[in-house]
Coordinates of C-alpha atoms in Angstrom, one line a residue:
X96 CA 36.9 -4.6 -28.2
X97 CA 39.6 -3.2 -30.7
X98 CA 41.3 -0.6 -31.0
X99 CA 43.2 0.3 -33.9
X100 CA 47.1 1.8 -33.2
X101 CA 49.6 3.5 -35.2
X102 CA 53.0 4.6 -35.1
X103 CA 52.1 8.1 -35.5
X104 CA 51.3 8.3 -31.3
X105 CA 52.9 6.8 -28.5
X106 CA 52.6 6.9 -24.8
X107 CA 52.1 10.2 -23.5
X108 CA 51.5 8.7 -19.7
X109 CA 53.6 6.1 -18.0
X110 CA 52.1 3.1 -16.3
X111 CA 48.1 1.7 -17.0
X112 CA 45.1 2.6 -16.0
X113 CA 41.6 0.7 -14.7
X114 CA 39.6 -0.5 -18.1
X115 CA 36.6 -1.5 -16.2
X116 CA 32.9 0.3 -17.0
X117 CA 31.0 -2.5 -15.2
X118 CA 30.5 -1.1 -11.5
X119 CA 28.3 -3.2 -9.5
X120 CA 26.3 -1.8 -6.8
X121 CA 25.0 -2.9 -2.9
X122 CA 22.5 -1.5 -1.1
X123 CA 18.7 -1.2 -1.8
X124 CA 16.5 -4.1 -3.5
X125 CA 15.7 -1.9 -6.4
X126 CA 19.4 -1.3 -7.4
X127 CA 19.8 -2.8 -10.5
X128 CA 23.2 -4.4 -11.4
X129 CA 25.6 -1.1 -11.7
X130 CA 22.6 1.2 -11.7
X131 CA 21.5 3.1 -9.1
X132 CA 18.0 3.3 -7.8
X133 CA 15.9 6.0 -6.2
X134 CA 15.5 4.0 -2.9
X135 CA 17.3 4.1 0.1
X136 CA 17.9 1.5 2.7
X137 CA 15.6 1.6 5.7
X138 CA 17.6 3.2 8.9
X139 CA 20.2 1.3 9.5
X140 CA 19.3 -1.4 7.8
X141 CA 22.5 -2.8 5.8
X142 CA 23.4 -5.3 2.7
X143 CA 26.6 -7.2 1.7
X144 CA 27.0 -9.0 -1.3
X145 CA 29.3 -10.8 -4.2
X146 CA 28.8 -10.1 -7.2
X147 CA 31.6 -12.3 -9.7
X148 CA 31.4 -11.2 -13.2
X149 CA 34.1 -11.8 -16.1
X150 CA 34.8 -9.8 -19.3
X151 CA 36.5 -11.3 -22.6
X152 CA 38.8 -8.6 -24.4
X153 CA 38.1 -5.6 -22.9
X154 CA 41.6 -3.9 -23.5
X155 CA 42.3 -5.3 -27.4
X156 CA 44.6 -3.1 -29.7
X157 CA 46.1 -3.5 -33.4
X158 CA 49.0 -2.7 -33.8
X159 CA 50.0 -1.7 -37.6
X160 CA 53.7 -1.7 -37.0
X161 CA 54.1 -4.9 -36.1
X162 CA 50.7 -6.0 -38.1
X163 CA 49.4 -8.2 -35.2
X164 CA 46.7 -7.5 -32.4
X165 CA 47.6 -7.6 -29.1
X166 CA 45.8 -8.5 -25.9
X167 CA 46.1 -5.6 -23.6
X168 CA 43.6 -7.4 -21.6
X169 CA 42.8 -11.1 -22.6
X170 CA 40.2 -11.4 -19.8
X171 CA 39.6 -10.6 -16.1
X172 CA 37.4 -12.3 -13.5
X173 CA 36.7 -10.4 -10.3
X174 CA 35.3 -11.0 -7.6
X175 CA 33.6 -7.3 -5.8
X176 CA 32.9 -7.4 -2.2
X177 CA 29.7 -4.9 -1.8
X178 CA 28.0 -3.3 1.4
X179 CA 26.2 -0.8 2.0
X180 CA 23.9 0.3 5.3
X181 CA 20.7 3.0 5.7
X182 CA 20.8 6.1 7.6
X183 CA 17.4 8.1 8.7
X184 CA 15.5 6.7 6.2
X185 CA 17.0 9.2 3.8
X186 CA 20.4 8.3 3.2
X187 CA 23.0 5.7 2.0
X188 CA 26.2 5.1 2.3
X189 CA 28.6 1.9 0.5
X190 CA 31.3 0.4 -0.4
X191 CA 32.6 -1.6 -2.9
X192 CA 36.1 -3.3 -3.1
X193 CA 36.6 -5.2 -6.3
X194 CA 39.3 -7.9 -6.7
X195 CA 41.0 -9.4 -9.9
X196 CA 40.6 -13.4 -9.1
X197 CA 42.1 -14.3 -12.3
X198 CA 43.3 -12.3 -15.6
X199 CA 45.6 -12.5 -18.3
X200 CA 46.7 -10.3 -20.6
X201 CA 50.0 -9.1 -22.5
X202 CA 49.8 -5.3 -22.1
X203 CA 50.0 -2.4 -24.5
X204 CA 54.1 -2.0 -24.4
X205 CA 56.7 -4.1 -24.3
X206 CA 57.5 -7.1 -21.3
X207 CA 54.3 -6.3 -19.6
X208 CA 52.3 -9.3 -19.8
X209 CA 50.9 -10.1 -16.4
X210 CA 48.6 -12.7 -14.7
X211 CA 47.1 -13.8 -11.5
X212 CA 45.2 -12.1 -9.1
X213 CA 45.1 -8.3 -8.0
X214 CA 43.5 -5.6 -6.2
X215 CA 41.2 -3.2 -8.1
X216 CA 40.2 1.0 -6.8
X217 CA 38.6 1.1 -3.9
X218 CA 34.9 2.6 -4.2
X219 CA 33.1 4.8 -1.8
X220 CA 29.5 5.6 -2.5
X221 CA 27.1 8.0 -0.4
X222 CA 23.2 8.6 -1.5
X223 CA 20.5 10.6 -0.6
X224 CA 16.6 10.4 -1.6
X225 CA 15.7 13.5 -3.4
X226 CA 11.7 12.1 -4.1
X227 CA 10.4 8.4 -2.9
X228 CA 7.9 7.2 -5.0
X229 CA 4.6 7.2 -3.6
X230 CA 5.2 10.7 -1.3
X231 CA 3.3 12.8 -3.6
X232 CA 5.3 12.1 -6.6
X233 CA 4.9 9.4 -9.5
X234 CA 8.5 8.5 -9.6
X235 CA 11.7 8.3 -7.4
X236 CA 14.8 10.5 -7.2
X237 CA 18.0 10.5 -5.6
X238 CA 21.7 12.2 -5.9
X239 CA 24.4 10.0 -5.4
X240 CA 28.6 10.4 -5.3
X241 CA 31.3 8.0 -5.8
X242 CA 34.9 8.1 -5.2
X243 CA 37.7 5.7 -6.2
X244 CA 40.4 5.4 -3.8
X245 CA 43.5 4.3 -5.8
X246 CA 44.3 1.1 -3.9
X247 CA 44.2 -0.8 -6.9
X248 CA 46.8 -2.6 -9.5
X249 CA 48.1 0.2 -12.7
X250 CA 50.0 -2.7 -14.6
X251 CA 47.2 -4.7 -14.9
X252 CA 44.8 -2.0 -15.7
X253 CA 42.6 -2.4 -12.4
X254 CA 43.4 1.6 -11.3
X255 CA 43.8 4.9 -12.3
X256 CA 46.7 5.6 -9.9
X257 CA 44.8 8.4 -9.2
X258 CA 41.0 9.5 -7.2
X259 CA 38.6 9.4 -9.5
X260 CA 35.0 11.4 -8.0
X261 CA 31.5 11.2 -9.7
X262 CA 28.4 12.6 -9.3
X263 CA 25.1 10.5 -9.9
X264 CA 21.3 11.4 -10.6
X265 CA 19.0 8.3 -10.7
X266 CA 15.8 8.7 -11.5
X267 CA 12.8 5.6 -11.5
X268 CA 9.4 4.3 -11.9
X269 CA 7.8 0.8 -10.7
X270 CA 4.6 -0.2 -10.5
X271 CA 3.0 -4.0 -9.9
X272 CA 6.5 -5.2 -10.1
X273 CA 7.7 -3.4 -13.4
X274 CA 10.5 -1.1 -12.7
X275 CA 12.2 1.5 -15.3
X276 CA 15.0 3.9 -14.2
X277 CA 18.0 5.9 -15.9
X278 CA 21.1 7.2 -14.9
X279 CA 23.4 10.4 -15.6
X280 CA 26.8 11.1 -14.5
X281 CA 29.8 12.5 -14.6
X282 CA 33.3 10.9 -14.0
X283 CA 36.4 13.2 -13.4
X284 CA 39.4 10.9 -14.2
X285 CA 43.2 11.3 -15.2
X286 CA 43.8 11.5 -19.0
X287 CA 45.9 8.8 -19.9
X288 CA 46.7 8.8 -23.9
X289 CA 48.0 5.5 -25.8
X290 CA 48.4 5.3 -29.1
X291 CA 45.4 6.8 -30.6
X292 CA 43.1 6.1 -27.6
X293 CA 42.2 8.9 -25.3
X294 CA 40.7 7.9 -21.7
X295 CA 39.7 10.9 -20.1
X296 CA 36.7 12.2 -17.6
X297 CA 33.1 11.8 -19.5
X298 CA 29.8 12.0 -18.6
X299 CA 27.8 8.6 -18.1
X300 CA 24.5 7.4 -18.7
X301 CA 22.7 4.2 -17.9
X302 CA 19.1 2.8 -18.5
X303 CA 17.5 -0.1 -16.7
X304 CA 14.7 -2.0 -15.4
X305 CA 12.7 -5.2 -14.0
X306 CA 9.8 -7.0 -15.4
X307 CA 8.1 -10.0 -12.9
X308 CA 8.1 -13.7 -15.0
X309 CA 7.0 -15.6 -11.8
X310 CA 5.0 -14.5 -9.1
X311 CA 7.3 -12.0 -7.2
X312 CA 9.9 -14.3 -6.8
X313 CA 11.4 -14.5 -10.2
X314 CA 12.6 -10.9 -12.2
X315 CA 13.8 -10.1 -15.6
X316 CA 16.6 -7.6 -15.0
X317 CA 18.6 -5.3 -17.7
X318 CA 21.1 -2.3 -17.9
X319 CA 22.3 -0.8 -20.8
X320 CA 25.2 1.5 -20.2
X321 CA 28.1 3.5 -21.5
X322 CA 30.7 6.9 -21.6
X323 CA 30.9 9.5 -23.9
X324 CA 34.3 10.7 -23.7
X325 CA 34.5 14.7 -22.9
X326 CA 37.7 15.1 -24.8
X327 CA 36.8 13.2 -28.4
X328 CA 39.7 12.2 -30.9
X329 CA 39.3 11.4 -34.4
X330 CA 39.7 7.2 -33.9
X331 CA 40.0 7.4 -30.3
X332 CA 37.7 5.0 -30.0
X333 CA 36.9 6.3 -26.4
X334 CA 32.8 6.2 -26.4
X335 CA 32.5 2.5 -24.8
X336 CA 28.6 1.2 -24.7
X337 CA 27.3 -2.4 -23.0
X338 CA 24.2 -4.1 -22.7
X339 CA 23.6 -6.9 -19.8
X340 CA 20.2 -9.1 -19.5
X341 CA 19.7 -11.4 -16.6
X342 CA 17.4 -12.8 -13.8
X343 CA 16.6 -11.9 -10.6
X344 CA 15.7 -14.7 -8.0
X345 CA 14.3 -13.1 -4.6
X346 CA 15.0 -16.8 -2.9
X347 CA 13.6 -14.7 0.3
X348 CA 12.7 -11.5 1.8
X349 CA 16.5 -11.0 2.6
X350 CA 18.6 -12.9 0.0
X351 CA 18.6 -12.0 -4.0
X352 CA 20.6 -13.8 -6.2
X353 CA 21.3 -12.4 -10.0
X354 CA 23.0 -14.6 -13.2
X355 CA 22.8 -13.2 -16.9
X356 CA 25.5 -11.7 -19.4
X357 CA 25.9 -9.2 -22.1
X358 CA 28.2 -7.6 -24.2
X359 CA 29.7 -4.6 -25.6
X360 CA 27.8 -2.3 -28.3
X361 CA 30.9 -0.1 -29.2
X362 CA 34.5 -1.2 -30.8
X363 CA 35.7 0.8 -27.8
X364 CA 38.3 0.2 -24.9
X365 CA 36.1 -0.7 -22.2
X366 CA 33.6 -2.9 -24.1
X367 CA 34.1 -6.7 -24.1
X368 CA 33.6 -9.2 -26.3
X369 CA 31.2 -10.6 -23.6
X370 CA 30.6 -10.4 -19.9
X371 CA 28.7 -12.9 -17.5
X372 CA 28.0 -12.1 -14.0
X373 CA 26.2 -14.1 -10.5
X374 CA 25.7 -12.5 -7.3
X375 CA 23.8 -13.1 -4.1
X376 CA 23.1 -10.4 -1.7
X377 CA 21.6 -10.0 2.0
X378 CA 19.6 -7.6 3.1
X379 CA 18.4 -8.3 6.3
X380 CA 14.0 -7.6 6.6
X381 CA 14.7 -5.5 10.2
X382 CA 17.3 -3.0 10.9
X383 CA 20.1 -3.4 13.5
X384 CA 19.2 -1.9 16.5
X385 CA 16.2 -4.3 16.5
X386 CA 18.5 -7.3 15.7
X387 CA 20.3 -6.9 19.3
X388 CA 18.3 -8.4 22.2
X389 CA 18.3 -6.5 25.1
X390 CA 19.9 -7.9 28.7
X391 CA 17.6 -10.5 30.6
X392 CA 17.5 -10.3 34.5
X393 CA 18.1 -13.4 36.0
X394 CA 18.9 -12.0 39.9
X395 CA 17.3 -9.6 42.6
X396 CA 20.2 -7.3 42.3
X397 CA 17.8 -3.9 41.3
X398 CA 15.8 -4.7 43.9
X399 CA 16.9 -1.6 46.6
X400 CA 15.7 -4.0 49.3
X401 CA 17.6 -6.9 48.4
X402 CA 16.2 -10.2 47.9
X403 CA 13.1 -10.2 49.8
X404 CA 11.8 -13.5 51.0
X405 CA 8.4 -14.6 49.7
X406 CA 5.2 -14.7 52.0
X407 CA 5.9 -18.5 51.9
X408 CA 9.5 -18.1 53.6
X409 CA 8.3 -15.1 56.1
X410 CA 5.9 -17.4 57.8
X411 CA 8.1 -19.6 58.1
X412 CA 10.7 -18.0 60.0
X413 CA 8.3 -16.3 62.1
X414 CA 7.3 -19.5 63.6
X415 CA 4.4 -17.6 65.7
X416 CA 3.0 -20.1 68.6
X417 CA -0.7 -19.1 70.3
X418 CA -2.3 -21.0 73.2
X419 CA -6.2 -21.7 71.9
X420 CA -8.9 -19.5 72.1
X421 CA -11.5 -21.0 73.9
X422 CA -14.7 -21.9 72.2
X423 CA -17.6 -19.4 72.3
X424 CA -21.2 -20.3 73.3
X425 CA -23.3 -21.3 70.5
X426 CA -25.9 -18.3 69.7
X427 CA -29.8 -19.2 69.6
X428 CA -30.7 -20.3 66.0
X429 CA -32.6 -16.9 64.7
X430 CA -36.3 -17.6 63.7
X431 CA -37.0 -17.7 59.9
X432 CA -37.8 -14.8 58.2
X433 CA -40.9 -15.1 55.7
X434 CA -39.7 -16.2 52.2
X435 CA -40.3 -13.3 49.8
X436 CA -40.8 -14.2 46.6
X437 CA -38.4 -13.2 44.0
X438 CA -39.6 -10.5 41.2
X439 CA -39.2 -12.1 37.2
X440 CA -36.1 -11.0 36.2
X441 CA -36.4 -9.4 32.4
X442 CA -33.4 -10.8 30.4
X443 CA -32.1 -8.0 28.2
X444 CA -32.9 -8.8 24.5
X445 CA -29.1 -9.3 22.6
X446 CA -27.6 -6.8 20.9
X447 CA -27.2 -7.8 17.0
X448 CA -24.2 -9.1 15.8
X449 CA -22.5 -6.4 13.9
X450 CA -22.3 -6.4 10.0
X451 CA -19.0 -7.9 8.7
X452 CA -19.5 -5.8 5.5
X453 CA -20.5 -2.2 6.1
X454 CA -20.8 0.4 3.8
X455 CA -20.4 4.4 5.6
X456 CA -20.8 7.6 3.1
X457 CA -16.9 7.8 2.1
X458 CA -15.6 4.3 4.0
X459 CA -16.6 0.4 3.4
X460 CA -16.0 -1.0 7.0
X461 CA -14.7 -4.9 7.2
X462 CA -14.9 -6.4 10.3
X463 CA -13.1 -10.1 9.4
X464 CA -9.6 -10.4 8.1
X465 CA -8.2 -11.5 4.9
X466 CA -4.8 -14.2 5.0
X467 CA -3.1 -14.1 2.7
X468 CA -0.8 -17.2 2.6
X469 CA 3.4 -16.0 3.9
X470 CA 5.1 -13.8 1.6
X471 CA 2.9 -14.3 -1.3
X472 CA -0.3 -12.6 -3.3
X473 CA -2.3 -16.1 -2.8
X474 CA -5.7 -15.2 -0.7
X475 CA -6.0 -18.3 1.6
X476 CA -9.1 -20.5 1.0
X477 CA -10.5 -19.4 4.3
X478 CA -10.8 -16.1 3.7
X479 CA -12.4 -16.2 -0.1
X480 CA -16.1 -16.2 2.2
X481 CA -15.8 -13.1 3.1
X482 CA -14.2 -11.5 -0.2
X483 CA -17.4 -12.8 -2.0
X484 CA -19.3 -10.9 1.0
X485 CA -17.7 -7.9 0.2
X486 CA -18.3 -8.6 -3.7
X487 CA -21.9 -9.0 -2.8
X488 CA -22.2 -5.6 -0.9
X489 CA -20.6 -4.2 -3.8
X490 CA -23.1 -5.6 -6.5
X491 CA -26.4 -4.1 -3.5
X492 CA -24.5 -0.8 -4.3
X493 CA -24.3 0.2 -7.8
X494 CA -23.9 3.5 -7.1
X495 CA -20.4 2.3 -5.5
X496 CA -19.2 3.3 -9.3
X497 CA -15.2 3.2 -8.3
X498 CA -13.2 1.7 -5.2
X499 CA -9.7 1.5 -4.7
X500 CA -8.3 -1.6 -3.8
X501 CA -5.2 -0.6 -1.4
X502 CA -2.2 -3.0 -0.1
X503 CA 0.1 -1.9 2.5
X504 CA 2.7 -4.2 4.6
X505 CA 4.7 -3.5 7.1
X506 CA 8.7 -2.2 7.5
X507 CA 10.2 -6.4 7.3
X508 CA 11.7 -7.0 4.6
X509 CA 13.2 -4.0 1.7
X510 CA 11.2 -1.1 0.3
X511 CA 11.0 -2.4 -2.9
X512 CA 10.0 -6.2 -2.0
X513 CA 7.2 -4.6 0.3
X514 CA 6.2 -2.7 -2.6
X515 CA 5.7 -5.2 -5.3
X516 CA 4.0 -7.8 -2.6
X517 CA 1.4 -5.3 -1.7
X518 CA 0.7 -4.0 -5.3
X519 CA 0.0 -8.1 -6.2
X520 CA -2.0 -8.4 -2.8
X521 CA -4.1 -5.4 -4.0
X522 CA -4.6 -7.0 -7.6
X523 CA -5.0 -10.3 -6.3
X524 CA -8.0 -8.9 -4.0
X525 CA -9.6 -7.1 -7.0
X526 CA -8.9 -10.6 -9.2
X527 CA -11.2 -12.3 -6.4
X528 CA -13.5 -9.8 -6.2
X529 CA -14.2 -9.7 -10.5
X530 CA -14.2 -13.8 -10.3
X531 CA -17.0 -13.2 -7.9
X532 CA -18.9 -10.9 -10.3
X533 CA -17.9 -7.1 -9.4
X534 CA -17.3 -5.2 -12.9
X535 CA -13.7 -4.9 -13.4
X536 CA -14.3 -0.9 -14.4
X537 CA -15.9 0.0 -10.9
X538 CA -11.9 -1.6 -9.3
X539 CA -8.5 -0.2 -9.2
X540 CA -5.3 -2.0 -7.2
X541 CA -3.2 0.2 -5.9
X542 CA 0.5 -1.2 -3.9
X543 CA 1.6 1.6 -1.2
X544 CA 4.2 -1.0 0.6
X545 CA 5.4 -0.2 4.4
X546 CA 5.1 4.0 3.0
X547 CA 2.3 4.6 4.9
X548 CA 2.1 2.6 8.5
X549 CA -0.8 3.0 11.1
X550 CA 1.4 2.1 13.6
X551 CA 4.6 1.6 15.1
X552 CA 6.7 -0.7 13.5
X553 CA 8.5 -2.0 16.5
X554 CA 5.8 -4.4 18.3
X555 CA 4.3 -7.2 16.8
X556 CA 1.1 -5.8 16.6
X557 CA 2.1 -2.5 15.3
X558 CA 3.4 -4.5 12.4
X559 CA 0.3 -6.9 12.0
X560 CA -1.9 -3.2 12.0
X561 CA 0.0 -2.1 8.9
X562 CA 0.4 -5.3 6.9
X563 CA -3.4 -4.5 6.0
X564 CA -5.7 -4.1 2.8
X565 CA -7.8 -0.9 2.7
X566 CA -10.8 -0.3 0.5
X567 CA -11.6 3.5 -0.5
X568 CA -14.4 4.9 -2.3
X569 CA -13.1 6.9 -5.1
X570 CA -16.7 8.0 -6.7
X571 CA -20.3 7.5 -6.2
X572 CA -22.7 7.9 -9.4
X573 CA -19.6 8.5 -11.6
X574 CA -18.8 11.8 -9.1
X575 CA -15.7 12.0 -7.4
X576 CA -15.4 12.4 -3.6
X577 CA -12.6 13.5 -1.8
X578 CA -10.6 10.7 -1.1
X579 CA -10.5 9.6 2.8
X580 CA -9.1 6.6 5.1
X581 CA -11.4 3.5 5.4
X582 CA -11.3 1.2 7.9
X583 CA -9.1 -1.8 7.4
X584 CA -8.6 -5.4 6.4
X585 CA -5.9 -6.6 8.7
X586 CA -3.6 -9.6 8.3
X587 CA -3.4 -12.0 11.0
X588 CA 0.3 -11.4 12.7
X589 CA 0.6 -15.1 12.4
X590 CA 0.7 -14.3 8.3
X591 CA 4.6 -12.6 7.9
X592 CA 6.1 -14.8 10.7

């Protein structure tokens, strides 16, 4: 964007500084572009990405000397290497390393046009989950701090020369795949004065969010973003504003790709002309320590008595010889006893075959599972009998006036991908159950993710036990009742594999 210059200022600080506001980030699902999220990665659980993204004329001045504008920064493409990795569930910690893959540009002064590649500041990034969504509160918050390490390039205005720190507050809200969140910050940097523009520390703000286009696979992302200079100037020009739209493809549970672009909103230094960006990032479903297979024994060394030979191989060495034992006299055949006859045995009438839809004073017991078909909200056609049984209990009980349609997965795959898959699961459910004539005011879906497991999450079955739908009764003849655990719907562990 431009800036215009005069004569009446000149440099007050030698060398460049870094005229990037775009700031990518790694680490949980939920993260959207260079905003931070509430969530945390699970314990040690970790992501690395690329994100490429390239601005046109973010550094542009006039100069009314010389009646000509000039190019400080024609355009830059970079390349940011992003990681990040969970700790207790609570905590984050990243890293992002940006590189200048190609750029071009003419400088602000004199002989300093430059090109080629280059290395940008270093950023560190810890977080920590304040509020989780879900844990007794509506909506998510976290604090988070960043620090640039000046590793990066002055001359091409890729650093600072100096550290720059700032403190983060994110705040969000999601629910059946919508997300909104915001961010405030503050960034303590250098002041570096040229011409009539003033970059100095300001305080930062960002909004954001994710709507689901297709199924919840495919995401409409945004973040709109900018700096309000602490230290204005009359035509400073130092207030820099952007707005990005894109998509969001979760081609699995563990890889998300990103494309979209923007531009900038302000005539400031800082804003392009326009800005694209693609990225794909990993984030493993389970954490590390559960990626690491353990040693297998393939010899009899634990054994404290060696390798003991089998009963086969004892035998065998014993090689016991015995002279015959001589035959014994046959014994007199014994007279037969009198045949009593056998009392009528009474067969035990079978117990009844229990219910597969029961409904208890608080609870609605299921005694079937529902499948659901692999990482998807589709009910599978076997299972759509018994969601029409439960439908028809429901319509015998009218005075059933509100249940709660729950979802709930296990710990695979990120918080916020568990999230969104169990809120559809839950609607999906309470879809069926309306199709099959339940009123749609006696049903509410509600998507808890892997927040609240019945069981361990480190066996197979601990994780088929919590990838589960549960059914509450919320009131009975339009009176509330204290709200309590039902028994379960669970999936099939054959269903996530």
């Amino acid at each position: 964007m431009m800036v215009v210059c005069g004569t009446s200022l000149a440099w007050a600080q030698e060398g460049g500084f870094d005229v990037e506001t775009f700031e990518p980030m790694a680490g949980a699902t939920s993260t959207t572009l260079n905003l931070s999220s509430s969530e945390v990665l699970g314990h040690q659980q970790f992501a690395v990405g690329m994100m490429l993204h390239m601005a046109d004329g973010a550094l542009r001045v006039y100069d009314q000397q010389a009646g000509e504008f000039i190019e400080g920064v024609d355009y830059q493409f970079k390349g940011e290497l992003l990681a990040g990795v969970g700790l207790w569930d609570r905590a984050e910690v990243g890293l992002a390393l940006p590189v200048a893959l190609v750029q071009s540009g003419e400088g602000i002064s004199a002989g300093t046009n430059f090109s080629g590649a280059s290395l940008a500041d270093l950023r560190l990034m810890a977080k920590y989950a304040l509020l989780r969504q879900g844990e007794n509160s509506p909506v998510g918050l976290a604090l988070q701090g960043q620090v640039w390490v000046p590793v990066g390039d002055e001359a091409t205005y890729n650093s600072d020369g100096k550290v720059r720190v700032e403190p983060r507050v994110a705040m969000d809200w999601s629910h059946g795949g919508w997300r909104v969140g915001a961010n405030l910050a503050y960034r303590y940097r250098p002041t570096r004065e040229v011409y009539n523009y003033v970059g100095t520390s300001a305080v930062r703000w960002g909004v954001g969010g994710e709507a689901p286009l297709w199924k919840d696979r495919l995401a409409f992302i945004t973040s709109i973003f900018g700096d309000v200079a602490t230290q204005q100037v009359e035509l400073s020009r130092n207030n820099p504003a952007e707005a990005l739209v894109g998509l969001r493809y979760y081609l699995t549970p563990d890889f998300t790709t990103e494309v979209g672009g923007g531009g900038g909103l302000t005539p400031s230094v800082g804003s392009p002309n326009f800005r694209v960006f693609a990225s794909v990032i990993f984030r493993p479903s389970q954490p590390v320590s559960e990626l690491e297979e353990g040693p297998v024994l393939t010899s009899c060394e634990d054994d404290p008595e060696g390798c003991r030979p089998t009963a086969v191989e004892i035998v065998e060495k014993e090689e016991v010889v015995t002279a015959p034992e001589p035959e014994p006299e046959p014994e007199p055949e014994p007279e037969p006893e009198p045949v009593v006859e056998p009392e009528p045995v009474v067969e035990p009438e079978p117990e009844p075959e229990p219910e597969v839809v029961v409904v208890r004073e608080r609870t609605i017991e299921v005694n079937e599972n529902i499948f659901f078909d692999t990482n998807e909200a589709t009910i599978k056609a076997e299972s759509r009998w018994l969601v029409a049984r439960i439908a028809g209990v429901l319509q015998d009980n009218p005075q059933l006036t509100r249940i709660r349609v729950e979802g709930h997965t296990d710990s695979r795959a990120s918080e916020a991908y568990n999230l969104r898959l169990s809120e559809r699961r839950a609607a999906a459910v309470v879809k069926e159950l309306i199709g099959f004539g339940v009123s749609p005011q006696r049903l509410v879906s509600l998507g808890l993710g892997q927040s609240r497991p019945i069981a361990s999450n480190e066996t197979i079955e601990g994780m088929a036990r919590n990838r589960r739908v549960e059914f509450h009764i919320v009131s009975v003849d339009g009176e509330p009742i204290p709200a309590e655990r039902s028994v379960t719907i669970e999936e099939d562990v054959t269903q996530a594999e």
